[in-house]
CSV table of C-alpha atoms in Angstrom, one decimal:
chain,number,residue,atom,x,y,z
A,1,MET,CA,0.0,0.0,0.0
A,2,ASN,CA,0.9,3.6,-0.4
A,3,PRO,CA,2.3,5.7,2.5
A,4,LYS,CA,-0.4,7.4,4.5
A,5,LYS,CA,-1.6,10.9,3.5
A,6,THR,CA,-3.8,13.6,4.8
A,7,PHE,CA,-5.2,17.1,4.0
A,8,PRO,CA,-2.9,20.1,4.9
A,9,LYS,CA,-5.3,22.5,6.6
A,10,GLY,CA,-6.9,22.2,10.0
A,11,GLY,CA,-8.7,19.1,11.3
A,12,VAL,CA,-9.3,17.6,14.8
A,13,HIS,CA,-9.0,14.3,16.4
A,14,PRO,CA,-12.1,13.6,18.6
A,15,GLU,CA,-12.4,10.4,20.7
A,16,GLU,CA,-13.0,7.6,18.0
A,17,ASN,CA,-15.4,5.4,20.0
A,18,LYS,CA,-15.7,2.8,17.4
A,19,LEU,CA,-17.5,0.5,19.8
A,20,SER,CA,-19.1,-1.7,17.2
A,21,SER,CA,-16.0,-2.1,14.8
A,22,ASP,CA,-15.7,-5.8,15.7
A,23,LYS,CA,-19.5,-6.5,15.5
A,24,PRO,CA,-20.5,-8.4,12.3
A,25,ILE,CA,-23.5,-7.1,10.4
A,26,ILE,CA,-26.8,-8.6,11.6
A,27,THR,CA,-29.7,-8.9,9.2
A,28,PHE,CA,-32.5,-7.3,11.1
A,29,PRO,CA,-35.8,-9.1,11.1
A,30,ILE,CA,-38.6,-7.7,8.8
A,31,PRO,CA,-40.9,-5.6,10.9
A,32,LYS,CA,-44.7,-5.9,11.0
A,33,GLN,CA,-45.0,-2.4,9.6
A,34,VAL,CA,-42.8,0.0,7.8
A,35,ILE,CA,-43.2,3.8,7.3
A,36,ILE,CA,-41.4,4.9,4.2
A,37,PRO,CA,-40.9,8.6,3.9
A,38,LEU,CA,-41.2,10.0,0.3
A,39,GLY,CA,-38.5,12.6,1.0
A,40,GLN,CA,-35.2,10.6,1.3
A,41,CYS,CA,-32.9,12.7,-0.7
A,42,LEU,CA,-31.4,16.3,-0.9
A,43,GLY,CA,-34.0,17.7,-3.1
A,44,ALA,CA,-37.7,17.4,-3.9
A,45,PRO,CA,-39.6,14.6,-2.2
A,46,ALA,CA,-40.9,11.8,-4.4
A,47,GLU,CA,-44.6,11.7,-5.5
A,48,ALA,CA,-46.6,8.7,-4.2
A,49,ILE,CA,-48.0,6.5,-7.0
A,50,VAL,CA,-49.8,4.0,-4.6
A,51,LYS,CA,-52.8,4.5,-2.5
A,52,LYS,CA,-54.6,2.9,0.5
A,53,GLY,CA,-55.4,-0.7,-0.1
A,54,ASP,CA,-52.8,-1.3,-2.9
A,55,GLU,CA,-50.8,-4.6,-2.6
A,56,VAL,CA,-47.0,-4.1,-3.0
A,57,LYS,CA,-44.0,-6.3,-3.4
A,58,VAL,CA,-40.4,-5.8,-2.3
A,59,GLY,CA,-38.6,-3.6,-4.7
A,60,GLN,CA,-41.7,-2.1,-6.3
A,61,LEU,CA,-41.7,1.6,-7.1
A,62,ILE,CA,-44.0,3.5,-4.8
A,63,GLY,CA,-42.8,7.0,-5.2
A,64,THR,CA,-41.5,8.8,-8.3
A,65,ALA,CA,-38.9,11.5,-8.4
A,66,ARG,CA,-40.1,15.0,-8.9
A,67,GLY,CA,-37.5,17.2,-10.8
A,68,PHE,CA,-33.8,16.9,-11.5
A,69,ILE,CA,-32.7,16.8,-7.9
A,70,SER,CA,-35.0,14.1,-6.5
A,71,ALA,CA,-35.0,10.3,-6.1
A,72,ASN,CA,-37.3,7.3,-6.6
A,73,VAL,CA,-38.6,5.5,-3.6
A,74,HIS,CA,-39.3,1.8,-3.6
A,75,SER,CA,-41.1,-0.5,-1.1
A,76,SER,CA,-38.8,-2.4,1.2
A,77,VAL,CA,-41.4,-5.0,2.1
A,78,SER,CA,-44.4,-6.8,0.7
A,79,GLY,CA,-47.8,-6.2,2.0
A,80,LYS,CA,-50.7,-3.8,1.9
A,81,VAL,CA,-50.6,0.1,1.9
A,82,THR,CA,-52.7,1.1,4.9
A,83,LYS,CA,-52.4,4.9,4.2
A,84,VAL,CA,-50.4,7.7,2.6
A,85,ASP,CA,-50.1,10.3,5.3
A,86,GLU,CA,-47.7,12.6,7.0
A,87,ILE,CA,-45.3,11.7,9.9
A,88,MET,CA,-42.9,13.5,12.1
A,89,ASP,CA,-39.4,12.4,11.0
A,90,HIS,CA,-36.1,12.8,12.7
A,91,THR,CA,-36.0,16.4,11.7
A,92,GLY,CA,-39.0,17.3,13.8
A,93,TYR,CA,-41.0,18.3,10.7
A,94,ARG,CA,-44.1,16.6,9.3
A,95,LYS,CA,-43.2,14.8,6.0
A,96,PRO,CA,-45.3,12.7,3.5
A,97,ALA,CA,-44.8,8.9,4.0
A,98,ILE,CA,-46.4,5.6,2.9
A,99,PHE,CA,-47.5,3.2,5.6
A,100,ILE,CA,-47.3,-0.5,4.7
A,101,ASP,CA,-48.4,-3.5,6.7
A,102,VAL,CA,-46.1,-6.5,6.0
A,103,GLU,CA,-47.5,-9.7,4.6
A,104,GLY,CA,-44.8,-12.3,3.7
A,105,ASP,CA,-41.7,-11.3,1.8
A,106,GLU,CA,-42.6,-11.5,-1.9
A,107,TRP,CA,-39.9,-9.8,-4.2
A,108,LEU,CA,-40.6,-8.1,-7.5
A,109,GLU,CA,-39.7,-10.4,-10.4
A,110,GLY,CA,-36.3,-9.7,-12.0
A,111,ILE,CA,-34.4,-8.9,-8.7
A,112,ASP,CA,-31.5,-11.2,-8.0
A,113,THR,CA,-31.7,-12.1,-4.3
A,114,SER,CA,-28.9,-14.6,-4.4
A,115,ASP,CA,-25.5,-14.2,-2.7
A,116,LYS,CA,-23.7,-15.0,-6.0
A,117,LEU,CA,-21.1,-12.4,-7.0
A,118,VAL,CA,-21.7,-10.9,-10.4
A,119,GLY,CA,-18.6,-9.5,-11.8
A,120,GLU,CA,-19.2,-9.0,-15.5
A,121,ILE,CA,-20.6,-5.4,-16.2
A,122,THR,CA,-22.8,-5.7,-19.2
A,123,LEU,CA,-24.6,-2.3,-19.1
A,124,SER,CA,-23.3,0.7,-21.0
A,125,ARG,CA,-22.5,4.0,-19.2
A,126,GLU,CA,-25.8,5.5,-20.1
A,127,GLU,CA,-27.6,2.3,-18.9
A,128,ILE,CA,-25.7,2.3,-15.6
A,129,ILE,CA,-26.7,5.9,-14.9
A,130,ASN,CA,-30.3,5.2,-15.8
A,131,ARG,CA,-30.3,2.1,-13.6
A,132,VAL,CA,-28.9,4.1,-10.6
A,133,LYS,CA,-31.5,6.7,-11.2
A,134,ASP,CA,-34.4,4.3,-11.6
A,135,HIS,CA,-33.3,2.4,-8.4
A,136,GLY,CA,-33.3,5.4,-6.2
A,137,ILE,CA,-29.6,5.4,-5.2
A,138,VAL,CA,-28.4,8.5,-3.2
A,139,GLY,CA,-25.3,9.5,-1.2
A,140,MET,CA,-25.6,7.3,1.9
A,141,GLY,CA,-23.0,9.0,4.0
A,142,GLY,CA,-25.5,11.4,5.0
A,143,ALA,CA,-25.8,14.0,2.2
A,144,THR,CA,-28.3,12.0,0.2
A,145,PHE,CA,-27.6,13.7,-3.0
A,146,PRO,CA,-29.0,11.8,-5.9
A,147,THR,CA,-26.1,9.6,-7.2
A,148,ASN,CA,-27.2,9.6,-10.9
A,149,VAL,CA,-26.7,13.4,-11.0
A,150,LYS,CA,-23.2,13.0,-9.6
A,151,LEU,CA,-22.4,10.3,-12.2
A,152,SER,CA,-23.7,12.5,-15.1
A,153,ILE,CA,-20.5,14.3,-16.1
A,154,PRO,CA,-20.9,17.5,-18.1
A,155,LYS,CA,-19.8,17.2,-21.7
A,156,ASP,CA,-17.0,19.7,-21.2
A,157,LYS,CA,-15.6,17.9,-18.1
A,158,LYS,CA,-13.4,14.7,-17.8
A,159,ALA,CA,-13.4,12.4,-14.9
A,160,GLU,CA,-9.9,11.3,-14.2
A,161,PHE,CA,-10.3,9.7,-10.8
A,162,VAL,CA,-13.1,8.0,-8.9
A,163,ILE,CA,-12.4,8.6,-5.2
A,164,ILE,CA,-14.2,6.2,-2.8
A,165,ASN,CA,-14.7,7.8,0.7
A,166,ALA,CA,-13.9,4.9,3.0
A,167,ALA,CA,-12.5,7.2,5.6
A,168,GLU,CA,-15.6,6.9,7.9
A,169,CYS,CA,-13.9,9.6,10.1
A,170,GLU,CA,-17.2,10.4,12.1
A,171,PRO,CA,-16.8,9.0,15.6
A,172,TYR,CA,-18.8,5.9,16.6
A,173,LEU,CA,-20.0,4.9,13.1
A,174,THR,CA,-18.7,1.6,11.8
A,175,CYS,CA,-21.2,0.6,9.1
A,176,ASP,CA,-18.9,1.3,6.1
A,177,ASN,CA,-16.0,-0.5,7.7
A,178,ARG,CA,-18.1,-3.6,8.3
A,179,LEU,CA,-19.4,-3.4,4.7
A,180,LEU,CA,-15.8,-3.5,3.5
A,181,LEU,CA,-14.8,-6.4,5.7
A,182,GLU,CA,-17.9,-8.5,4.9
A,183,LYS,CA,-18.6,-7.6,1.2
A,184,PRO,CA,-15.2,-6.7,-0.2
A,185,ASN,CA,-15.6,-8.3,-3.7
A,186,GLU,CA,-19.1,-6.9,-4.1
A,187,PHE,CA,-17.8,-3.4,-3.1
A,188,LEU,CA,-14.9,-3.6,-5.5
A,189,VAL,CA,-17.2,-4.6,-8.4
A,190,GLY,CA,-19.2,-1.6,-7.4
A,191,VAL,CA,-16.0,0.6,-7.8
A,192,LYS,CA,-15.5,-0.8,-11.4
A,193,VAL,CA,-19.2,0.0,-12.1
A,194,VAL,CA,-18.6,3.6,-11.0
A,195,MET,CA,-15.4,3.9,-13.1
A,196,LYS,CA,-17.3,2.7,-16.2
A,197,ALA,CA,-20.1,5.1,-15.5
A,198,VAL,CA,-18.0,8.1,-15.5
A,199,ASP,CA,-15.3,6.7,-17.8
A,200,ALA,CA,-12.5,7.2,-15.3
A,201,PRO,CA,-9.3,5.1,-15.8
A,202,LYS,CA,-8.4,5.1,-12.1
A,203,ALA,CA,-10.1,4.7,-8.7
A,204,ILE,CA,-8.5,5.5,-5.2
A,205,ILE,CA,-10.0,4.1,-2.1
A,206,GLY,CA,-9.2,6.6,0.7
A,207,ILE,CA,-9.3,4.8,4.1
A,208,GLU,CA,-8.1,5.9,7.5
A,209,VAL,CA,-5.3,3.8,9.1
A,210,ASN,CA,-7.5,2.9,12.0
A,211,LYS,CA,-9.3,0.5,9.6
A,212,LEU,CA,-6.0,-1.3,8.5
A,213,GLU,CA,-7.8,-4.7,8.5
A,214,ALA,CA,-10.2,-3.6,5.8
A,215,ALA,CA,-7.4,-1.7,3.9
A,216,LYS,CA,-5.2,-4.8,3.8
A,217,LEU,CA,-8.1,-7.0,2.7
A,218,LEU,CA,-9.0,-4.8,-0.2
A,219,ASP,CA,-5.3,-4.4,-1.2
A,220,ASP,CA,-4.7,-8.1,-1.2
A,221,ILE,CA,-7.8,-8.7,-3.4
A,222,ILE,CA,-6.9,-5.9,-5.8
A,223,LYS,CA,-3.3,-7.2,-6.2
A,224,GLY,CA,-4.5,-10.8,-6.6
A,225,ASP,CA,-7.0,-10.1,-9.4
A,226,GLU,CA,-6.2,-8.4,-12.7
A,227,TYR,CA,-9.9,-7.5,-13.0
A,228,PHE,CA,-9.6,-4.9,-10.4
A,229,SER,CA,-6.6,-3.1,-12.1
A,230,GLY,CA,-6.9,0.7,-11.9
A,231,ILE,CA,-8.0,0.5,-8.4
A,232,GLU,CA,-5.6,1.4,-5.5
A,233,VAL,CA,-5.9,1.7,-1.7
A,234,GLN,CA,-4.7,4.9,-0.2
A,235,PRO,CA,-4.2,4.9,3.6
A,236,LEU,CA,-5.1,8.2,5.3
A,237,GLN,CA,-4.1,9.7,8.7
A,238,THR,CA,-6.9,9.3,11.3
A,239,LYS,CA,-8.1,12.8,11.4
A,240,TYR,CA,-11.5,14.5,11.1
A,241,PRO,CA,-13.0,15.6,8.7
A,242,GLN,CA,-10.8,13.3,6.5
A,243,GLY,CA,-14.0,12.1,4.7
A,244,GLY,CA,-15.1,15.6,3.5
A,245,GLU,CA,-15.0,15.6,-0.3
A,246,LYS,CA,-12.6,18.5,-0.7
A,247,GLN,CA,-10.3,17.2,2.0
A,248,LEU,CA,-10.4,13.7,0.6
A,249,ILE,CA,-9.6,14.9,-3.0
A,250,LYS,CA,-6.6,17.0,-1.6
A,251,ALA,CA,-5.3,14.0,0.4
A,252,CYS,CA,-5.6,11.5,-2.3
A,253,THR,CA,-4.6,13.5,-5.4
A,254,GLY,CA,-3.0,16.7,-4.2
A,255,ARG,CA,-5.6,18.6,-6.2
A,256,GLU,CA,-7.7,21.4,-4.6
A,257,VAL,CA,-11.3,22.1,-5.4
A,258,PRO,CA,-11.8,25.9,-6.3
A,259,SER,CA,-14.0,27.9,-4.0
A,260,GLY,CA,-17.6,27.6,-5.1
A,261,LYS,CA,-16.9,24.8,-7.5
A,262,LEU,CA,-17.7,21.1,-7.6
A,263,PRO,CA,-15.2,18.2,-7.3
A,264,ILE,CA,-15.5,17.5,-11.1
A,265,GLU,CA,-13.5,20.7,-11.7
A,266,THR,CA,-10.4,18.6,-10.4
A,267,GLY,CA,-11.3,15.6,-12.5
A,268,CYS,CA,-12.6,13.8,-9.4
A,269,VAL,CA,-16.0,12.1,-8.6
A,270,VAL,CA,-16.4,11.0,-5.0
A,271,VAL,CA,-18.6,8.3,-3.8
A,272,ASN,CA,-19.3,6.8,-0.4
A,273,VAL,CA,-18.8,3.1,0.5
A,274,ALA,CA,-22.3,2.3,1.1
A,275,SER,CA,-23.4,4.1,-2.1
A,276,THR,CA,-20.9,2.1,-4.0
A,277,TYR,CA,-22.3,-1.2,-2.7
A,278,ALA,CA,-25.8,0.0,-3.4
A,279,ILE,CA,-24.8,0.8,-7.0
A,280,TYR,CA,-23.4,-2.7,-7.3
A,281,GLU,CA,-26.7,-4.2,-6.2
A,282,ALA,CA,-28.7,-1.9,-8.5
A,283,VAL,CA,-26.6,-2.6,-11.7
A,284,GLN,CA,-25.5,-6.2,-11.2
A,285,LYS,CA,-28.5,-7.4,-9.2
A,286,ASN,CA,-31.3,-5.2,-10.3
A,287,LYS,CA,-32.0,-4.3,-6.7
A,288,PRO,CA,-33.3,-0.9,-5.7
A,289,LEU,CA,-32.1,0.9,-2.5
A,290,ILE,CA,-34.5,-0.7,0.0
A,291,SER,CA,-32.1,-1.6,2.8
A,292,ARG,CA,-28.9,-0.3,4.4
A,293,VAL,CA,-26.5,-0.9,7.2
A,294,VAL,CA,-27.1,1.2,10.4
A,295,THR,CA,-24.8,1.5,13.3
A,296,VAL,CA,-26.7,1.6,16.6
A,297,THR,CA,-24.2,2.7,19.4
A,298,GLY,CA,-23.4,4.7,22.5
A,299,LYS,CA,-21.1,4.5,25.5
A,300,SER,CA,-24.0,3.2,27.6
A,301,VAL,CA,-25.6,0.9,25.0
A,302,LYS,CA,-25.5,-2.7,26.1
A,303,ASN,CA,-24.8,-4.2,22.7
A,304,PRO,CA,-23.5,-1.7,20.1
A,305,SER,CA,-24.3,-3.2,16.7
A,306,ASN,CA,-24.4,-3.0,12.9
A,307,PHE,CA,-27.7,-4.0,11.5
A,308,LEU,CA,-28.8,-4.6,7.8
A,309,VAL,CA,-32.2,-2.9,7.9
A,310,ARG,CA,-35.1,-2.5,5.6
A,311,ILE,CA,-35.9,1.2,4.8
A,312,GLY,CA,-38.8,2.3,6.9
A,313,THR,CA,-38.0,0.3,10.0
A,314,SER,CA,-38.6,2.0,13.3
A,315,SER,CA,-35.6,3.4,15.2
A,316,THR,CA,-37.1,2.1,18.5
A,317,ALA,CA,-36.9,-1.5,17.2
A,318,LEU,CA,-33.2,-1.0,16.5
A,319,ILE,CA,-32.6,0.5,19.8
A,320,GLU,CA,-34.4,-2.4,21.6
A,321,ALA,CA,-32.3,-4.9,19.6
A,322,ALA,CA,-29.1,-3.2,20.8
A,323,GLY,CA,-30.2,-3.6,24.5
A,324,GLY,CA,-32.7,-0.9,24.9
A,325,LEU,CA,-32.5,2.8,25.5
A,326,PRO,CA,-30.0,3.5,28.4
A,327,GLU,CA,-31.5,5.3,31.4
A,328,ASN,CA,-28.8,8.0,31.2
A,329,THR,CA,-29.6,8.9,27.6
A,330,THR,CA,-30.1,12.6,27.2
A,331,ASN,CA,-29.8,12.9,23.4
A,332,ILE,CA,-30.4,10.7,20.4
A,333,ILE,CA,-28.5,11.6,17.2
A,334,ASN,CA,-29.3,10.5,13.7
A,335,GLY,CA,-25.8,10.0,12.4
A,336,GLY,CA,-22.5,10.7,14.2
A,337,PRO,CA,-21.8,13.2,16.9
A,338,MET,CA,-20.0,15.7,14.6
A,339,MET,CA,-22.3,16.2,11.7
A,340,GLY,CA,-25.3,14.2,12.7
A,341,LYS,CA,-28.5,15.9,13.9
A,342,SER,CA,-30.3,15.5,17.3
A,343,VAL,CA,-33.7,14.1,16.8
A,344,SER,CA,-36.7,15.7,18.3
A,345,VAL,CA,-38.6,12.4,18.6
A,346,ASN,CA,-37.4,9.1,19.9
A,347,GLU,CA,-39.2,7.0,17.2
A,348,PHE,CA,-38.5,7.7,13.5
A,349,PRO,CA,-38.2,5.5,10.4
A,350,VAL,CA,-34.8,4.5,9.0
A,351,ILE,CA,-34.2,6.2,5.7
A,352,LYS,CA,-31.5,6.0,3.0
A,353,GLY,CA,-29.3,8.5,4.8
A,354,THR,CA,-29.5,6.9,8.3
A,355,SER,CA,-25.9,5.8,8.9
A,356,GLY,CA,-26.2,5.6,12.7
A,357,ILE,CA,-28.4,5.9,15.7
A,358,LEU,CA,-26.3,7.3,18.5
A,359,MET,CA,-27.4,7.6,22.1
A,360,MET,CA,-25.5,10.2,24.1
A,361,THR,CA,-25.2,10.0,27.8
A,362,ASP,CA,-26.2,12.9,30.1
A,363,LYS,CA,-22.5,13.5,30.8
A,364,GLU,CA,-21.6,13.7,27.1
A,365,ALA,CA,-24.6,15.9,26.1
A,366,GLN,CA,-24.5,18.2,29.1
A,367,PRO,CA,-24.9,21.8,28.0
A,368,ARG,CA,-21.7,23.7,28.4
A,369,LYS,CA,-21.5,27.3,29.8
A,370,VAL,CA,-21.0,29.7,26.9
A,371,GLY,CA,-18.2,32.3,27.5
A,372,ASN,CA,-16.9,35.3,25.5
A,373,CYS,CA,-14.6,34.8,22.5
A,374,LEU,CA,-10.9,34.7,23.7
A,375,ARG,CA,-9.4,35.6,20.3
A,376,CYS,CA,-7.3,32.5,20.7
A,377,GLY,CA,-7.5,31.5,17.0
A,378,LYS,CA,-8.1,27.8,17.8
A,379,CYS,CA,-11.2,27.7,15.6
A,380,ILE,CA,-9.1,29.1,12.6
A,381,ASN,CA,-6.4,26.5,13.1
A,382,ALA,CA,-9.0,23.7,13.1
A,383,CYS,CA,-10.9,24.8,10.1
A,384,PRO,CA,-10.1,22.5,7.2
A,385,MET,CA,-11.4,25.1,4.7
A,386,GLY,CA,-9.1,27.8,5.9
A,387,LEU,CA,-11.9,30.1,7.1
A,388,GLU,CA,-12.2,32.4,10.1
A,389,PRO,CA,-15.1,30.8,12.1
A,390,PHE,CA,-15.1,33.4,14.9
A,391,LEU,CA,-15.6,36.2,12.3
A,392,LEU,CA,-18.3,34.3,10.3
A,393,CYS,CA,-20.1,33.7,13.6
A,394,ARG,CA,-20.0,37.4,14.5
A,395,LEU,CA,-21.1,38.5,11.1
A,396,SER,CA,-24.0,35.9,11.1
A,397,LYS,CA,-25.1,37.0,14.5
A,398,ASN,CA,-25.3,40.5,13.3
A,399,ASN,CA,-27.1,39.6,10.1
A,400,MET,CA,-24.3,41.1,7.9
A,401,PHE,CA,-24.8,38.6,5.0
A,402,GLU,CA,-22.9,40.5,2.3
A,403,ASP,CA,-19.9,40.3,4.5
A,404,THR,CA,-20.4,36.7,5.2
A,405,GLU,CA,-20.5,36.1,1.5
A,406,LEU,CA,-17.2,38.0,1.0
A,407,ASN,CA,-15.6,35.9,3.8
A,408,ARG,CA,-16.5,32.7,2.0
A,409,ILE,CA,-19.1,31.4,4.3
A,410,MET,CA,-20.5,29.2,1.6
A,411,ASP,CA,-17.3,27.2,1.5
A,412,CYS,CA,-18.0,26.0,5.1
A,413,ILE,CA,-18.6,22.2,5.1
A,414,GLU,CA,-20.3,22.3,8.5
A,415,CYS,CA,-18.0,19.8,10.0
A,416,GLY,CA,-18.0,21.4,13.5
A,417,SER,CA,-14.2,21.2,14.0
A,418,CYS,CA,-14.3,25.0,15.0
A,419,GLU,CA,-16.9,24.5,17.7
A,420,PHE,CA,-15.2,21.3,18.9
A,421,THR,CA,-12.0,23.2,19.6
A,422,CYS,CA,-13.6,26.4,21.1
A,423,PRO,CA,-12.5,26.9,24.8
A,424,ALA,CA,-15.4,29.3,25.2
A,425,ASN,CA,-17.9,26.7,24.1
A,426,ILE,CA,-19.5,29.2,21.6
A,427,PRO,CA,-22.0,27.5,19.3
A,428,LEU,CA,-20.1,28.6,16.2
A,429,LEU,CA,-21.6,26.0,13.9
A,430,ASP,CA,-25.2,27.0,14.8
A,431,TYR,CA,-24.5,30.7,14.0
A,432,ILE,CA,-22.6,29.8,10.7
A,433,ARG,CA,-25.3,27.4,9.5
A,434,TYR,CA,-27.8,30.3,10.1
A,435,GLY,CA,-25.5,32.7,8.2
A,436,LYS,CA,-24.9,30.2,5.4
A,437,ASN,CA,-28.6,29.7,4.9
A,438,LYS,CA,-29.4,33.4,4.7
A,439,THR,CA,-26.3,34.1,2.5
A,440,GLY,CA,-27.5,31.3,0.1
A,441,GLN,CA,-30.9,32.9,0.0
A,442,LEU,CA,-29.2,36.3,-0.9
A,443,ILE,CA,-27.2,34.8,-3.7
A,444,ARG,CA,-30.2,32.9,-5.2
A,445,SER,CA,-32.4,36.0,-5.1
A,446,ARG,CA,-29.7,38.1,-6.8
A,447,ASN,CA,-29.2,35.4,-9.5
A,448,GLN,CA,-33.0,35.4,-10.2
A,449,LYS,CA,-33.1,39.1,-11.1
């Protein structure tokens, strides 16, 4: 393998807490009912094409994408639609969803449910992208951006590298690492599918050195099989946010994404591990995105686990399977502690972007006393984008959005490194997110004139 690399600016090293890293993936039992939200991507929610009383099968299309940035939704179970209604999801907002009572496990014809590895890629580039679109694949690291859009390279651009984000730098989460350990060949075929889709000659799997077992396993398979030529494993320093797109590209290729530009400007396309595996299943097995691996964890959790879960399964069922909700739980987070979001309800359905369910103890989640800015500069040193978080915070707090734009607030990746290092416990990220939202509105209104 290559020597380890990293990105040059900022970053932090929070406590890793990979409590479930040695826990094999458990296939979670099919629930008696699923609630499948229609909005499972960054963009417009899908439109329901089923109604109360309809019978559905596993893999059947139940919601069609609306617009360019949207994603299809499929049934993860077989049974009867009991209603199409709104639910309060993990964000605390009411969202449209389809309720299905489970009856058996009948799959849509044409989906390969066997464990047989399918290595030969028979679809063309255009057919791969269409299959990814039809099967509802999105970014499963948390962003949930429709993957077919990412794979559709503009005619004036050229993809030189596929970068696979296997860093999994977010504390506690281990779902991607387990996928690499348990499905390495399927994952690597998925990498080849992505390479063909974007016509890239080379792929780099960026993986932190705290996952050396997975890195070595992948490296041995690649070196032992000419089919995987063009793919290499790049060890990365264990540092957060190593998995950020711009940081990953810089670490793996030395190229820097210009401010306000997309990764394709550097000739790179970045795809998450779980998304790559989902692409394999969609293209090689004709299987829509109806399940995913979810890490259920926390310091007080009796049995931190990695579950293969049908989309729409209740979070409370997963928590119970991991030993139940600890008494000292103060906060439940959808995702990891750095970029995940606190949930306002204890029960919510698993969606395509649910990488983890984290239960924080009262000691960990205890509110910290906010002090005055010490002008220490720690937030600046920690920022991987080279921004001045204390300044962006002050400008946002005072609604000075033209100044936030000038100071590149839109370049913020919302990693939270600044807030993590702040000795005054100032909620820098909250203010910056507010300022970023308002600045984005300002830019969009100006462009519409």
